[in-house]
Coordinates of C-alpha atoms in Angstrom, one line a residue:
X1 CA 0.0 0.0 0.0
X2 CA 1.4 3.4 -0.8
X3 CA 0.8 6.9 1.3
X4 CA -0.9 9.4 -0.3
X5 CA 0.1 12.5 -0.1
X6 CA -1.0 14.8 2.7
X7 CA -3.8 17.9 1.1
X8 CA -3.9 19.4 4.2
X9 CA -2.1 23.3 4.0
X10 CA 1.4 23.4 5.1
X11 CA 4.0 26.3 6.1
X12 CA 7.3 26.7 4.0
X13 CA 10.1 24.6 4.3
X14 CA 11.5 26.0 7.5
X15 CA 12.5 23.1 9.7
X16 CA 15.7 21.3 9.2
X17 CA 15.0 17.2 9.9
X18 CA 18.4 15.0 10.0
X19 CA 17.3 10.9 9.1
X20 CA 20.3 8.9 10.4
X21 CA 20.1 5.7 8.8
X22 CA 21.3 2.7 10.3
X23 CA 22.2 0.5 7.1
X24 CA 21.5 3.0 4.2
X25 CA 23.3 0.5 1.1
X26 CA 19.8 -1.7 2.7
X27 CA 17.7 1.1 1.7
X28 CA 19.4 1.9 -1.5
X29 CA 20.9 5.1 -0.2
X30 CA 23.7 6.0 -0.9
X31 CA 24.4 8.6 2.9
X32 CA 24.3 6.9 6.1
X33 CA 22.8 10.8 6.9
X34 CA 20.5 13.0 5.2
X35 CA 19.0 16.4 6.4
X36 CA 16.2 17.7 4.4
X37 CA 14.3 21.0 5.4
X38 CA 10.4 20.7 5.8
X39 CA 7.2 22.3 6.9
X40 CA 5.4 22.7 10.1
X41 CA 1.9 20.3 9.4
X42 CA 4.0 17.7 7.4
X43 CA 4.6 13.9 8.9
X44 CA 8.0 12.6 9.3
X45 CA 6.9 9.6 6.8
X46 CA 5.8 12.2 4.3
X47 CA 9.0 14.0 4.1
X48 CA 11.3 11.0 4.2
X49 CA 9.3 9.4 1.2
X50 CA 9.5 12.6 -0.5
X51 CA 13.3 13.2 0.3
X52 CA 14.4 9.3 -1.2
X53 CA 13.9 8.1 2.6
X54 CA 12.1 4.4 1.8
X55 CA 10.5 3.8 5.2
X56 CA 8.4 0.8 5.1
X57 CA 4.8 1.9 5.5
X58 CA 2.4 -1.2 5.1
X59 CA -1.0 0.7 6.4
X60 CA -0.5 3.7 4.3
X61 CA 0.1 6.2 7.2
X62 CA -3.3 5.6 9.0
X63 CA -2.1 4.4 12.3
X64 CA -3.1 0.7 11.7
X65 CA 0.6 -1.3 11.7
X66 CA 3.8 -0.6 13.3
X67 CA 5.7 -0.7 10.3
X68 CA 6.7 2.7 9.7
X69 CA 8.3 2.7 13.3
X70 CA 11.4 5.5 14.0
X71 CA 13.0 6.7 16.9
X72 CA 13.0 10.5 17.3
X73 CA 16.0 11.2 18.1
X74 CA 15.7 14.8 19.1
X75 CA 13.4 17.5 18.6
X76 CA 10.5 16.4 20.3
X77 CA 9.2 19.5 21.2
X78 CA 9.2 20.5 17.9
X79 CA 6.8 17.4 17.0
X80 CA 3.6 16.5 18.2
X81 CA 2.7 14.5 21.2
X82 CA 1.9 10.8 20.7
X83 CA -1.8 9.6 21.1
X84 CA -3.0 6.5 22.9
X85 CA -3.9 4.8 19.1
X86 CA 0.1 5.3 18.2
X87 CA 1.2 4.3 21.2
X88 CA -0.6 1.0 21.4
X89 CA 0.7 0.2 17.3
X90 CA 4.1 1.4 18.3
X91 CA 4.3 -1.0 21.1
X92 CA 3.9 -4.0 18.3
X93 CA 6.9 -2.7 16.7
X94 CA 10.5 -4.3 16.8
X95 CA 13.1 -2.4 18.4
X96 CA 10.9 -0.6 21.2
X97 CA 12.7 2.2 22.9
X98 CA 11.1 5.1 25.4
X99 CA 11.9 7.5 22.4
X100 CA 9.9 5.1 19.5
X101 CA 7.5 7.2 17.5
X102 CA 5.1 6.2 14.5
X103 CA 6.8 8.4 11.5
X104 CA 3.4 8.6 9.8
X105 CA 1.8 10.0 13.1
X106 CA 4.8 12.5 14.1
X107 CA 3.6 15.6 13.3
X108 CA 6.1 19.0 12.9
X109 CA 4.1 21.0 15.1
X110 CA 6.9 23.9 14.9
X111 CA 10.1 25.4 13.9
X112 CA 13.5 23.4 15.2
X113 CA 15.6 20.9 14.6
X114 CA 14.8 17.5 14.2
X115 CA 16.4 13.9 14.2
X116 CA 15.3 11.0 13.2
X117 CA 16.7 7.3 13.4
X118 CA 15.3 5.0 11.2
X119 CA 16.5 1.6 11.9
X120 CA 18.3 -0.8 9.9
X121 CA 15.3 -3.3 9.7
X122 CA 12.4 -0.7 8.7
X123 CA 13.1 -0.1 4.6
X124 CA 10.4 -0.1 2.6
X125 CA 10.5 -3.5 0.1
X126 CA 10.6 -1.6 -2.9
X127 CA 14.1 -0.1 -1.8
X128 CA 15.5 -3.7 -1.3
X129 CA 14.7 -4.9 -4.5

């Protein structure tokens, strides 16, 4: 299943968000680091899909697997808060950690800097054929 894209209105591309990957040549990337500027409103899933980023994402971004899972690295104030439906998907996903975050459901809220890890194991199948 593929994401469509987001129509809701966003900001300009204001916010800086770094994706550390953990085994880019997996992903077909070429940068074990990538930062990418984005807009307050936009997902995290959104913006890595658009920025070459191939995070699996098996529900299409409506909160009903875990397979778009992420750890947000830092920034977190800059994103929105988690909501009891992500939480209990997150908590099926491999790899748990207290900083584990949906990346179709984390929301730039506003301006700042952002990380993201995405994990050696999520890459979408398409990037590993």
């Amino acid at each position: 299943m593929h994401m469509k894209a987001s129509d809701k209105p966003v900001g300009p591309k204001t916010v800086p968000v770094r994706f550390i990957l953990e085994d880019p040549a997996s992903m077909g990337c070429q940068e074990a680091e990538k930062t990418v500027m984005a807009a307050v409103g936009q997902n995290i899933l959104e913006i890595a899909l658009a920025s070459g980023i191939p995070i699996e994402h098996t529900c299409g971004a409506v909160c009903a697997c875990s397979t778009c899972h992420v750890y947000l690295e830092s920034g977190e104030d800059h994103c929105s808060e988690a909501e009891d439906e992500e939480l209990d998907r997150v908590e099926e996903a491999p790899g748990l950690q207290i900083n584990s975050r949906l990346s179709c459901q984390t929301i730039i809220e506003q301006e700042g800097e952002i990380t993201i890890k995405v994990p050696a194991w999520n890459r979408s199948r398409l990037a590993a054929s």
